[in-house]
Coordinates of C-alpha atoms in Angstrom, one line a residue:
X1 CA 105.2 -114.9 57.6
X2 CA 101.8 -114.7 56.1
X3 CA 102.4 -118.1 54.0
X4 CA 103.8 -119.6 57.0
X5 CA 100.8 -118.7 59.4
X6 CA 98.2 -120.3 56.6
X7 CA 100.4 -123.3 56.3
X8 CA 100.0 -123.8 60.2
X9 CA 96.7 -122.6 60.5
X10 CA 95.7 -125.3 57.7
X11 CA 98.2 -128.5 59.1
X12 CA 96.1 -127.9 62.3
X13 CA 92.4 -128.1 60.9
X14 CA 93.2 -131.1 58.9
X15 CA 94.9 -132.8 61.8
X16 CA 91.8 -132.3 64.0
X17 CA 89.7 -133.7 61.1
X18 CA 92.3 -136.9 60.8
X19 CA 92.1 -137.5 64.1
X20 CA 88.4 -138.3 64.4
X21 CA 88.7 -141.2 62.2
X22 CA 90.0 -144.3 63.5
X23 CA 93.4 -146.1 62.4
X24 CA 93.5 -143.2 59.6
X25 CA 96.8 -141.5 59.7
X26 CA 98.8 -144.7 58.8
X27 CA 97.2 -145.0 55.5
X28 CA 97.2 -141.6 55.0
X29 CA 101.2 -141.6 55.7
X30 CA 101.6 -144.7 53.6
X31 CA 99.5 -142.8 50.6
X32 CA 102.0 -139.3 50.9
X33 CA 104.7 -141.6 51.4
X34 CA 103.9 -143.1 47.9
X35 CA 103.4 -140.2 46.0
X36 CA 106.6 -138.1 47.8
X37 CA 109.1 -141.3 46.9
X38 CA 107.5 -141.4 43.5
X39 CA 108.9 -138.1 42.7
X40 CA 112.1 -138.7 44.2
X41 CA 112.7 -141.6 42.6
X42 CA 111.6 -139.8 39.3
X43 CA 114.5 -136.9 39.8
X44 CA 117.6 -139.1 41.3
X45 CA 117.1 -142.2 38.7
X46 CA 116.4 -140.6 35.1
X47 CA 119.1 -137.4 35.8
X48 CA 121.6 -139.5 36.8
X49 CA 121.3 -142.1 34.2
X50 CA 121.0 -139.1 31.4
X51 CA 124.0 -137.2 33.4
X52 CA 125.8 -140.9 32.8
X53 CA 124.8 -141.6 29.1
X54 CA 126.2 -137.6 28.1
X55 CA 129.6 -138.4 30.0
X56 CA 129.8 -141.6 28.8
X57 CA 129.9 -140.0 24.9
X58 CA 131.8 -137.0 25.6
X59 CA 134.8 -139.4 27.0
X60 CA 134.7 -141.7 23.9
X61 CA 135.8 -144.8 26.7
X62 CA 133.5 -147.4 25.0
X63 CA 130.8 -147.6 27.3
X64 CA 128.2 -145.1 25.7
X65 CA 126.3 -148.8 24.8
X66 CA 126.0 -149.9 28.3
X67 CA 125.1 -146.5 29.9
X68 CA 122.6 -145.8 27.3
X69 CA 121.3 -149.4 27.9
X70 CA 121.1 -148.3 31.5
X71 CA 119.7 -145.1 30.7
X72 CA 116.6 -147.4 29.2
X73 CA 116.2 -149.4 31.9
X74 CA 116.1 -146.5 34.1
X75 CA 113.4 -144.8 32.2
X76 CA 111.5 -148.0 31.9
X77 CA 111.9 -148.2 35.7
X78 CA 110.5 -144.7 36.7
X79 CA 107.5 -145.1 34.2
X80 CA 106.7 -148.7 36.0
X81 CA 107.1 -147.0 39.0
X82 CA 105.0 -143.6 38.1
X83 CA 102.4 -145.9 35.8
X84 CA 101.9 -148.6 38.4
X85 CA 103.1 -147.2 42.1
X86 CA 101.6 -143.3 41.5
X87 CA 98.9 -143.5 39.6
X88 CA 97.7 -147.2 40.6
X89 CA 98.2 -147.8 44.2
X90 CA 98.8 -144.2 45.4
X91 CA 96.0 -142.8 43.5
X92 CA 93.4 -146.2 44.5
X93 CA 94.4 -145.8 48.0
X94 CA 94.5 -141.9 48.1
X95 CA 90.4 -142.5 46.0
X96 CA 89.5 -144.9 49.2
X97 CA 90.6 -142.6 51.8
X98 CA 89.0 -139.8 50.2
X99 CA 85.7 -141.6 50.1
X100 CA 86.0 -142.9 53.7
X101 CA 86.5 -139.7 55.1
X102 CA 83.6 -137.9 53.3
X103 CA 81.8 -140.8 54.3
X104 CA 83.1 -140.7 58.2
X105 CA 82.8 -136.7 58.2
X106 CA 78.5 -137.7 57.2
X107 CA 78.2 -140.3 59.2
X108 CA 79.8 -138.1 62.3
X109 CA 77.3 -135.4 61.8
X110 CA 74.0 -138.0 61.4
X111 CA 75.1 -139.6 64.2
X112 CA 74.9 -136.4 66.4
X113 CA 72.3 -136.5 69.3
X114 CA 70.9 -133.8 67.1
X115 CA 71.1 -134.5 63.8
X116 CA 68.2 -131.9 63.0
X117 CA 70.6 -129.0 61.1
X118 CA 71.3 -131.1 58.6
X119 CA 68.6 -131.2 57.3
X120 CA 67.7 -127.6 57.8
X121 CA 67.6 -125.5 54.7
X122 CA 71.1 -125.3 53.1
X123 CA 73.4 -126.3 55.9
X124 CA 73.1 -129.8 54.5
X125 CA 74.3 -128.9 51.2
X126 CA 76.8 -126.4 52.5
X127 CA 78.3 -129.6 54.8
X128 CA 78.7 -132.1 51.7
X129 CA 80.5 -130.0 49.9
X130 CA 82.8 -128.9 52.8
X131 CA 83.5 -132.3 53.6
X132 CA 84.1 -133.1 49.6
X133 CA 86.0 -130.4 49.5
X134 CA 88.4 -130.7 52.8
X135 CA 88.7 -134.3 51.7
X136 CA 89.8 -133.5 47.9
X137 CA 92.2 -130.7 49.4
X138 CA 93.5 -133.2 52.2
X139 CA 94.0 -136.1 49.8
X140 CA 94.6 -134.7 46.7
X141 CA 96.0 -131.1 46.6
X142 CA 97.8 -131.0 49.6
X143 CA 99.6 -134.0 48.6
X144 CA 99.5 -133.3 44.4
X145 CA 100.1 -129.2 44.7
X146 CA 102.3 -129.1 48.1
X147 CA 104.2 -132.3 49.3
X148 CA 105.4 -133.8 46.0
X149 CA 106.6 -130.4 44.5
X150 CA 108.1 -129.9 47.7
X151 CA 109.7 -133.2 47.8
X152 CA 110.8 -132.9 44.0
X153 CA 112.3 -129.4 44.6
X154 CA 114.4 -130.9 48.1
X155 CA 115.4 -133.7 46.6
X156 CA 116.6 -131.2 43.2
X157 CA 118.6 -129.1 45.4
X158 CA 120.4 -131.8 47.4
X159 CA 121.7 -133.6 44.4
X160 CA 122.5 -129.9 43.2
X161 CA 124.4 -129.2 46.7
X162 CA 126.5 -132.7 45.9
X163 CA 127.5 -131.7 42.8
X164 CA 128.4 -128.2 43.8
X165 CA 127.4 -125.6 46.3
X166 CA 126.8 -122.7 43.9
X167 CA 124.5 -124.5 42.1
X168 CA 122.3 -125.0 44.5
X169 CA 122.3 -121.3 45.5
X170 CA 121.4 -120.1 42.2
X171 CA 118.7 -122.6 41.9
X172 CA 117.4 -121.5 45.2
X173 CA 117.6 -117.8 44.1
X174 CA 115.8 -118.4 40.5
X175 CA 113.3 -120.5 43.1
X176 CA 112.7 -117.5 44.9
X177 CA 112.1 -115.2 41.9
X178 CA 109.3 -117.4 40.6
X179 CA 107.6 -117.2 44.3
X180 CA 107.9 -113.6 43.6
X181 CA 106.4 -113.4 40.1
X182 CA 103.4 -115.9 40.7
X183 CA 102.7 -114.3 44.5
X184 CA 100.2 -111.6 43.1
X185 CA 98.7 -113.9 40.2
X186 CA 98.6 -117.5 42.2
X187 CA 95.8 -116.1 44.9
X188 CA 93.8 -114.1 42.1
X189 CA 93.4 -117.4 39.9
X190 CA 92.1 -119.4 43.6
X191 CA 89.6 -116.5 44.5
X192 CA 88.4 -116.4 40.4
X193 CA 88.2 -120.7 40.3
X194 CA 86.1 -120.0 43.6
X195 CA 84.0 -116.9 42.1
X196 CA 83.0 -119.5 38.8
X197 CA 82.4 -122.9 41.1
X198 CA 80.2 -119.9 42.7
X199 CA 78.5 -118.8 39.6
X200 CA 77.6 -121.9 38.2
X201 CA 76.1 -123.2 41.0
X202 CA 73.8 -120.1 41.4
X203 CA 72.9 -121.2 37.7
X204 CA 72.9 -124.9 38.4
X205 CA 70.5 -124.0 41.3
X206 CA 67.8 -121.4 39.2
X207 CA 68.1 -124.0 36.0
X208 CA 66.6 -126.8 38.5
X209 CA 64.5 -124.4 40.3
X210 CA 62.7 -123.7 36.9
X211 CA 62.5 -127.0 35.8
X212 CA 60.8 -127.7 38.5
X213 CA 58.4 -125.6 39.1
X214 CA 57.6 -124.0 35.7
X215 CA 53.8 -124.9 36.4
X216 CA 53.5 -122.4 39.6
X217 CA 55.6 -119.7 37.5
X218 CA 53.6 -119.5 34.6
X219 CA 50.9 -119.5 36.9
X220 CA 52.2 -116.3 38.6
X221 CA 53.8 -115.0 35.7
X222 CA 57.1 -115.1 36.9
X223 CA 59.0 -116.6 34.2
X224 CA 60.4 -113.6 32.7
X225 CA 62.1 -112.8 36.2
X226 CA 63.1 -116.3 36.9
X227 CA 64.9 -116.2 32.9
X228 CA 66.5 -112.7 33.5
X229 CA 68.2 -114.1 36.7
X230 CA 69.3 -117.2 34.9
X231 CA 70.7 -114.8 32.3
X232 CA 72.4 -112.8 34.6
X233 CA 74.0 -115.4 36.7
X234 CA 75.0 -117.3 32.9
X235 CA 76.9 -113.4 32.1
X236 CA 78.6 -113.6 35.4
X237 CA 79.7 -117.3 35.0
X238 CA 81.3 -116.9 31.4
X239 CA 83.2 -113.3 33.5
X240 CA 84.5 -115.2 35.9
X241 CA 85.8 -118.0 33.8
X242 CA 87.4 -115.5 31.2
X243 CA 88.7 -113.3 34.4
X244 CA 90.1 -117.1 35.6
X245 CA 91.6 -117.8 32.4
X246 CA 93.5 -114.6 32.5
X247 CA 95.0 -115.5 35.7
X248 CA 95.9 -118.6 35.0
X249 CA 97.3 -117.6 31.8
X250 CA 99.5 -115.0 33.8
X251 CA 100.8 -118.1 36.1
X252 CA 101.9 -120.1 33.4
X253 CA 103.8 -117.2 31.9
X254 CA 105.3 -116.4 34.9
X255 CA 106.3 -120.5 35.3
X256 CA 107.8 -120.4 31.8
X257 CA 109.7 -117.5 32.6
X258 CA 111.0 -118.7 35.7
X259 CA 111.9 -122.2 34.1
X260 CA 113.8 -120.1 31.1
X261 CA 115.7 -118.0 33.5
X262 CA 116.6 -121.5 35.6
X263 CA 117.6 -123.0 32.7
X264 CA 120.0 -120.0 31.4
X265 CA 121.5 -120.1 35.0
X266 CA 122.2 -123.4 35.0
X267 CA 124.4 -123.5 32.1
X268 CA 126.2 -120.5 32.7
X269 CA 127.4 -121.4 36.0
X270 CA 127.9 -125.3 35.0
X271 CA 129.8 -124.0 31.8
X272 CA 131.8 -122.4 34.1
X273 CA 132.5 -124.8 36.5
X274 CA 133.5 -127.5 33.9
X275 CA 135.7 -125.4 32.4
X276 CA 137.0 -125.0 35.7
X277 CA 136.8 -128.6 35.4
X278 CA 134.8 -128.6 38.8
X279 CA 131.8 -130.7 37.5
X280 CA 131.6 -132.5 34.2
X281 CA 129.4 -131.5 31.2
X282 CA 127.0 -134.7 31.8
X283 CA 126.1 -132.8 35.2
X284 CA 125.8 -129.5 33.6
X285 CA 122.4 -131.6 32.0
X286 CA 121.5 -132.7 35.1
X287 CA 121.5 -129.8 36.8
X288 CA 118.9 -128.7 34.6
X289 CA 116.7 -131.0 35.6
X290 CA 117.3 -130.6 39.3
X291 CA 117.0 -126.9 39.1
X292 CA 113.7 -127.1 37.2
X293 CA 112.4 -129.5 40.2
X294 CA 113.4 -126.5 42.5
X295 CA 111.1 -123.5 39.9
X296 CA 108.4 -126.8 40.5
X297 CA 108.9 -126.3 44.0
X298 CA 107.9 -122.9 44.9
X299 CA 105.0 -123.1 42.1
X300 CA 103.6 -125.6 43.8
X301 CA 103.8 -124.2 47.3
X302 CA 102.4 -121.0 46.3
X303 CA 99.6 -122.5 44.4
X304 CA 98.8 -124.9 47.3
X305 CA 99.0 -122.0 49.9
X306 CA 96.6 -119.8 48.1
X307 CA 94.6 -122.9 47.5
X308 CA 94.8 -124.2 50.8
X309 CA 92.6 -120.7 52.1
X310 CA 89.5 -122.4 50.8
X311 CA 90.7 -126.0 52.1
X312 CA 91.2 -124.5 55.1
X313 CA 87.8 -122.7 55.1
X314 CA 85.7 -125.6 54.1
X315 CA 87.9 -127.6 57.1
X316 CA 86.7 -125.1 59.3
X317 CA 83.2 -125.4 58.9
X318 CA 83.1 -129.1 58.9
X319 CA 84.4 -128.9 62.3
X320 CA 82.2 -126.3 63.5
X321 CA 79.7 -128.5 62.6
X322 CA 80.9 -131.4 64.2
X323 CA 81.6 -129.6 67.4
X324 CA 78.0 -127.8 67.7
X325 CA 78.2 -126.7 71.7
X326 CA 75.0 -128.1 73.6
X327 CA 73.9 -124.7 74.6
X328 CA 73.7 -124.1 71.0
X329 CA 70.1 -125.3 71.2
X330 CA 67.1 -123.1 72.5
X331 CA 65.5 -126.5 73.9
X332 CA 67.2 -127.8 76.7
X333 CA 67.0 -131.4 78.2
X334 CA 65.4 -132.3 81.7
X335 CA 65.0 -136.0 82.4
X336 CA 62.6 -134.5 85.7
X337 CA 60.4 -133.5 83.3
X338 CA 59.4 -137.3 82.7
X339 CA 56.8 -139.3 82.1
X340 CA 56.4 -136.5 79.7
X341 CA 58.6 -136.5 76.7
X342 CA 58.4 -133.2 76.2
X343 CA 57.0 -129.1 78.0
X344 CA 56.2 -126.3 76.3
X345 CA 55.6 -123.5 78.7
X346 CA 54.1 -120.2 78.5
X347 CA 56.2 -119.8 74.9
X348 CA 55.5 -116.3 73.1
X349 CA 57.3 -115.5 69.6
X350 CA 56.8 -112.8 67.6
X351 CA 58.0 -112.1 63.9
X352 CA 58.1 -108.2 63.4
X353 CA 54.4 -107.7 64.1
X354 CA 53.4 -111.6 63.1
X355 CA 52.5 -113.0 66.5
X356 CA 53.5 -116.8 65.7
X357 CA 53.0 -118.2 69.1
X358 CA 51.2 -116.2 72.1
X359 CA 51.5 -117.7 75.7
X360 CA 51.7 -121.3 74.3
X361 CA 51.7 -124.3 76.7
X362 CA 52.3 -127.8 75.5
X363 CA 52.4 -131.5 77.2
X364 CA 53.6 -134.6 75.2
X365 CA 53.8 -137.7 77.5
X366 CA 56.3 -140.5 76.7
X367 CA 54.9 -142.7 73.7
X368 CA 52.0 -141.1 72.7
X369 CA 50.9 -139.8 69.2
X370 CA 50.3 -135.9 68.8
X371 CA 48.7 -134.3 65.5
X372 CA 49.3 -130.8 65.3
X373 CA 46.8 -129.2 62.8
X374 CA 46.0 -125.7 61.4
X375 CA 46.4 -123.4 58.3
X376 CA 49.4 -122.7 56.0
X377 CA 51.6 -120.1 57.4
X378 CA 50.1 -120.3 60.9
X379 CA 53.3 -121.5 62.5
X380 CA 53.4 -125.2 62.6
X381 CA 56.9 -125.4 61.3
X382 CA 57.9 -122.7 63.4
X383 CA 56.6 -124.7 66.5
X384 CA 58.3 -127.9 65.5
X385 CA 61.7 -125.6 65.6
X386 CA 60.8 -124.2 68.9
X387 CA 60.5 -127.8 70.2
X388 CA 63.5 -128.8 68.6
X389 CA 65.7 -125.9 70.0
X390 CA 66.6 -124.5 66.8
X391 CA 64.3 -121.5 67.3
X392 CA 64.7 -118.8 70.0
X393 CA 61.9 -117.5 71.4
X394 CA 60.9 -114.1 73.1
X395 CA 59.4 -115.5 76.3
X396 CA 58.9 -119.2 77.7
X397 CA 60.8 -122.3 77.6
X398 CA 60.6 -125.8 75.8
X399 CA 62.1 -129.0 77.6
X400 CA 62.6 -132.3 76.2
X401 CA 62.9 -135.6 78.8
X402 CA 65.8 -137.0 76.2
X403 CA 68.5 -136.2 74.0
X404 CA 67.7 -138.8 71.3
X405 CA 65.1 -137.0 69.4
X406 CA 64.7 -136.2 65.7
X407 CA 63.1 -134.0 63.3
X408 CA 61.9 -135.0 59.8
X409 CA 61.4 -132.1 57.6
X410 CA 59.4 -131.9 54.9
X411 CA 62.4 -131.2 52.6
X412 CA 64.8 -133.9 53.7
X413 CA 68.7 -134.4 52.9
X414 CA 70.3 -137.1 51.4
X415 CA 73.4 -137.5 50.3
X416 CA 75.9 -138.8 47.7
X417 CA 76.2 -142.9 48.5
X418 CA 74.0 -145.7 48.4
X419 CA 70.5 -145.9 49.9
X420 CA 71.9 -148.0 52.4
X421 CA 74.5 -146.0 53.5
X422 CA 71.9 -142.8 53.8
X423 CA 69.1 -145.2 55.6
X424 CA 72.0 -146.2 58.2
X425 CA 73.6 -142.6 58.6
X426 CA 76.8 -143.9 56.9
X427 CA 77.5 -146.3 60.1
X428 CA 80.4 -149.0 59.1
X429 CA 78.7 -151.4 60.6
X430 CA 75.5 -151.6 59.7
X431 CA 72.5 -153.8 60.9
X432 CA 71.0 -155.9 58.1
X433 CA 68.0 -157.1 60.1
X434 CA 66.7 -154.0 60.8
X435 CA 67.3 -152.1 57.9
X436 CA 65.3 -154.8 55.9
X437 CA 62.8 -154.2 58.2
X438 CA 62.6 -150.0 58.2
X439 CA 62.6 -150.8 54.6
X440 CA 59.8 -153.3 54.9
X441 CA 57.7 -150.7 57.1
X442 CA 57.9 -147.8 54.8
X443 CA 56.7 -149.3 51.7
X444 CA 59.9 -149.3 50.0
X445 CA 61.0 -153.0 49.3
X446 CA 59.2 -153.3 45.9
X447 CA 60.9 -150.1 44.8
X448 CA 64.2 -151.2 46.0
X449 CA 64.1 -154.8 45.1
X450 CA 63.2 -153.7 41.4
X451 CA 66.6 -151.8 41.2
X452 CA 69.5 -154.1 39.8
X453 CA 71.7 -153.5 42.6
X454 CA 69.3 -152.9 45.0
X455 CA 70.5 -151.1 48.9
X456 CA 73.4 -150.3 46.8
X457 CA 71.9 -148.3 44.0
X458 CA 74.1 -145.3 44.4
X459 CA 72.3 -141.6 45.3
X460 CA 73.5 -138.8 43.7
X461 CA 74.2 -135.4 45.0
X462 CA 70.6 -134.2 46.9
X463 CA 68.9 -137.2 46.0
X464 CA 68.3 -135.7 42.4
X465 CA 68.2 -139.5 40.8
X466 CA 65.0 -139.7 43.0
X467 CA 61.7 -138.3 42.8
X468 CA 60.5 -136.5 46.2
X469 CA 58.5 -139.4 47.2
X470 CA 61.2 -141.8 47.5
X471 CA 63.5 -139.2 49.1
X472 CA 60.6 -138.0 51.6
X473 CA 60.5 -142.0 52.8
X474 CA 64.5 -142.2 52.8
X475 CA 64.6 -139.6 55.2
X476 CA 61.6 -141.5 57.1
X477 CA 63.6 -144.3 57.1
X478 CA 66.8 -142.4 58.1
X479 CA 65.0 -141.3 61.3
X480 CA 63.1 -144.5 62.2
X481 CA 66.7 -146.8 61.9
X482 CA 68.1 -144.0 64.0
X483 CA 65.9 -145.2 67.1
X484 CA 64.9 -142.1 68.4
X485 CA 62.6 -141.6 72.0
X486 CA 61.1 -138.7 70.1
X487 CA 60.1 -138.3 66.6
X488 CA 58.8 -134.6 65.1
X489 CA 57.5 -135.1 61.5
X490 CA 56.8 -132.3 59.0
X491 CA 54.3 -133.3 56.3
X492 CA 56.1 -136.9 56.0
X493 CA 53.4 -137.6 53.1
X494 CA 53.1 -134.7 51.0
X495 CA 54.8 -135.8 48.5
X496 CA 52.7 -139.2 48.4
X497 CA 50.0 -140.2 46.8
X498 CA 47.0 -141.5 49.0
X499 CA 48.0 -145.0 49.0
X500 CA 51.2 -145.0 49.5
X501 CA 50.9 -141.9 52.1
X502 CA 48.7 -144.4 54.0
X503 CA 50.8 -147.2 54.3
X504 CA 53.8 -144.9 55.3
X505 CA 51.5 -143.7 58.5
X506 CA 50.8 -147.9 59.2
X507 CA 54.4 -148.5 59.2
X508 CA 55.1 -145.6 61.1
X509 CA 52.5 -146.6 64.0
X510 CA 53.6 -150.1 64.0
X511 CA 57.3 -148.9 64.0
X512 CA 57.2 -146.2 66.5
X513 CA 55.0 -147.9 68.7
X514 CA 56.3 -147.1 71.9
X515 CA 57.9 -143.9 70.5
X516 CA 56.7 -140.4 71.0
X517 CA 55.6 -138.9 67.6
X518 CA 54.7 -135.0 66.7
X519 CA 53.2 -135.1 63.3
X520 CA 52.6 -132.2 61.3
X521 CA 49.5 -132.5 58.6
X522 CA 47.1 -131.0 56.8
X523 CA 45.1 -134.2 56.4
X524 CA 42.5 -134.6 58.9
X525 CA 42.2 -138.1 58.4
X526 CA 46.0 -138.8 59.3
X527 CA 45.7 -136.7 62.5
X528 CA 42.3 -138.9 63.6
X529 CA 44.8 -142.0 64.2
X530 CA 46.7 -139.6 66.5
X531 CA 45.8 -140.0 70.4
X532 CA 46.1 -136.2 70.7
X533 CA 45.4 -133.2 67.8
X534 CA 46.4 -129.4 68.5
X535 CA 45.3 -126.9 66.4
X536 CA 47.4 -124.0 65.9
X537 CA 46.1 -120.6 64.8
X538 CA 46.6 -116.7 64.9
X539 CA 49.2 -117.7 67.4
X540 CA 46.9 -119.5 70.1
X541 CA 47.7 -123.5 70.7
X542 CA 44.6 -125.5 71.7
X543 CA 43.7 -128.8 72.0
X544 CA 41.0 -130.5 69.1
X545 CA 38.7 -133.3 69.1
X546 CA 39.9 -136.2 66.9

């Protein structure tokens, strides 16, 4: 019953997630359909041309030559049919679908009113890789480690059924033993794959880390500690991967022994049916095949069930995502709040005994430009959460006049695709004309017109193909193509150099024109061209000169 319950729980995330895509369950049928009829095809056509060639030369009636020549053509068949139908078309179409999805799970998430938690910390990351992952397990395992084996093992004990009932019982009953023997090792070997994919991206992450920043850890003289942790999550890697191989080694056994034992029971009780004369010794050899599809059955069921708990998981959190409840967010929206885009009033929020923001009050009319100044660790991020909604606060509330608004980090998101696809939030239809023109505004046209295939150099995971500049502008661009009514920016320059940092803030102004903008800075310069500066400091808000 447990099996059965994780097997429904699982059919019903991935049918919510297939049904927010558009005209996607026909090619995902046609894709399933391909790989199931594949291994049907494979089990009726080469036992039953061997079953014909064995006969054939037991009888002595002169046609071993034309049943062997059969036999050939068969296997020439199925290997057509497995080379070009499987791993060809099933396997281009089942790469496309895989990519559109990941691609329509991103593009559902940017295209949220509030896009903002993406880019928050590591929710970004964490949604990636459930959306990877739910996709590889959808289009891949589910259909590789569950649906063939289980068409392979049907198909086996039908043709077993045909040629004699009993067969197919003992088949079924060997089939059971090996879900037996593999149901204590199949879920230790998924939980150990997880633990090292775990591992080695806690060492992925501190290798990175250290590279770079080794400047501020020598500086602090925190190398040792940053090396001891490396070493330690390195020891726990290599444990998990030798506790993995273990498991996996334990699997396989348990397979082998299972296919032996299928095997063994196949000729005894085909021996003695065809000396019975009940079946002839050509199907005695094809039972064995059938009954082996049958052992390949319930290994694969049990491998794709203990596998499909982290599918399932990963599902789960992509739709929880997707489905973030409006009075998730802190903020809440109030058109009558208008012509002001947004009101902070009377806002208190304390951390521990940090006062961050006493008894703040805030006014930001529709389209004008706001600088919010003051020193590090006094808060300005904090506020620019509080405004957002993504930051409760002890006493006051925030309103914004619209739902369209956007927040800009200073550590921004992107994500595995082309710079086009992460400027236009993975839209299928984008618009050419203005993403030239985002591109135009932000200064990054030379860069992008020097790459050979320009908007559709490819990103990789995190943006780590680019240096923080272009990625800081990406998500700049991201945000301006988005057409936001409000626009809250974190330190959009800081990693820029003065030049470039300065023609990001012209394209900005003449972008955003009759936008409302909230920028965060340290550079008093920048927050002269605002109409408006706040300084913000020891927890009191106040208006500056600029």
């Amino acid at each position: 019953m447990k099996y059965l319950s994780t097997l429904r729980d699982t059919g019903a995330v991935f049918c919510k997630l297939l049904a927010r895509i558009r005209g996607f369950y026909p090619l995902f049928a046609l894709s399933q359909l391909l790989s199931l009829s594949m291994d049907f095809v494979y089990t009726l056509m080469l036992a039953r041309a061997f079953q014909s060639v064995i006969d054939a030369a037991i009888s002595g009636n002169g046609l071993l030559l034309s049943t062997l020549l059969r036999y050939v053509c068969a296997a020439l068949a199925v290997v057509i049919l497995w080379g070009f139908g499987d791993n060809c078309l099933c396997n281009r179409l089942q790469d496309r679908l895989q990519i559109r999805f990941r691609r329509e799970m991103l593009r559902s998430a940017l295209a949220a009113p509030l896009s903002t938690p993406i880019d928050l910390g590591d929710f970004g990351k964490r949604y990636a890789a459930d959306a990877k992952a739910a996709a590889q397990f959808l289009l891949r395992k589910i259909s590789s480690a569950i649906l063939s084996p289980l068409a392979g093992g049907i198909g086996g004990l039908i043709l077993l059924a045909l040629i004699h009932p009993l067969l197919a019982f003992t088949a079924l009953v060997i089939g059971l033993l090996t879900f037996l023997l593999q149901k204590r090792h199949v879920p230790q070997a998924d939980a150990y794959a997880t633990e090292q994919s775990q591992r080695e991206s806690d060492l992925s992450a501190g290798m990175y880390d250290m590279a770079h920043n080794l400047p501020v850890l020598r500086m602090f003289g925190a190398m040792g500690m940053v090396l001891e942790r490396i070493r330690r999550d390195n020891a726990a890697a290599m444990q998990a991967g030798i506790k993995l191989r273990r498991a996996t080694l334990w699997q396989q056994s348990c397979l082998l022994l299972a296919q032996f034992l299928q095997t063994l029971a196949m000729v005894a009780v085909g021996s003695a049916l065809a000396g019975q004369g009940a079946i002839s010794i050509g199907e005695i050899f094809a039972c064995i095949a059938y009954g082996e599809t049958v052992c390949f059955m319930f290994d694969g069921v049990s491998s794709g069930l203990a596998g499909a708990q982290s599918g399932r998981a990963a599902g789960k959190r992509v739709l929880c995502a997707l489905d973030l409840p409006p009075d998730i967010l802190h903020a809440h929206i109030d058109a009558s709040i208008q012509p002001n885009a947004l009101v902070m009033r009377c806002v208190s929020l304390r951390f521990g005994e940090r006062i961050l923001l006493e008894n703040a009050s805030l006014a930001v009319r529709q389209g004008e430009k706001v600088a919010l100044i003051g020193p590090s660790g006094s808060g300005k991020t904090t506020l620019a959460k509080v405004l957002c909604g993504l930051q409760a606060v002890d006493s006051g509330e925030c309103s914004l006049a619209s739902a369209r608004f956007c927040y800009v980090p200073s550590s921004c998101r992107l994500f595995e695709g082309s710079i086009a696809e992460n400027i236009t939030g993975f839209a299928p239809e984008a618009d050419g004309v203005k993403l030239q023109s985002v591109i135009r505004l932000l200064g990054l046209n030379e860069w992008i017109d020097s790459l050979p295939e320009g908007c559709e150099t490819q990103i990789e995971a995190h943006g780590d193909n680019l240096s923080g500049g272009q990625r800081q502008r990406l998500a700049l661009a991201r945000a301006m193509y988005a057409e936001n009514d409000l626009y809250i920016l974190d330190e959009p320059t800081a990693a820029l150099d003065a030049a470039s940092a300065q023609r990001v803030i012209d394209g900005l102004l003449e972008g955003l024109k009759d936008k409302t903008i909230l920028l965060i800075t340290h550079d008093s310069e920048m927050a002269a061209r605002m109409d408006v500066c706040y300084k913000i400091e020891n927890g009191a808000l106040q208006e500056e000169g600029v």
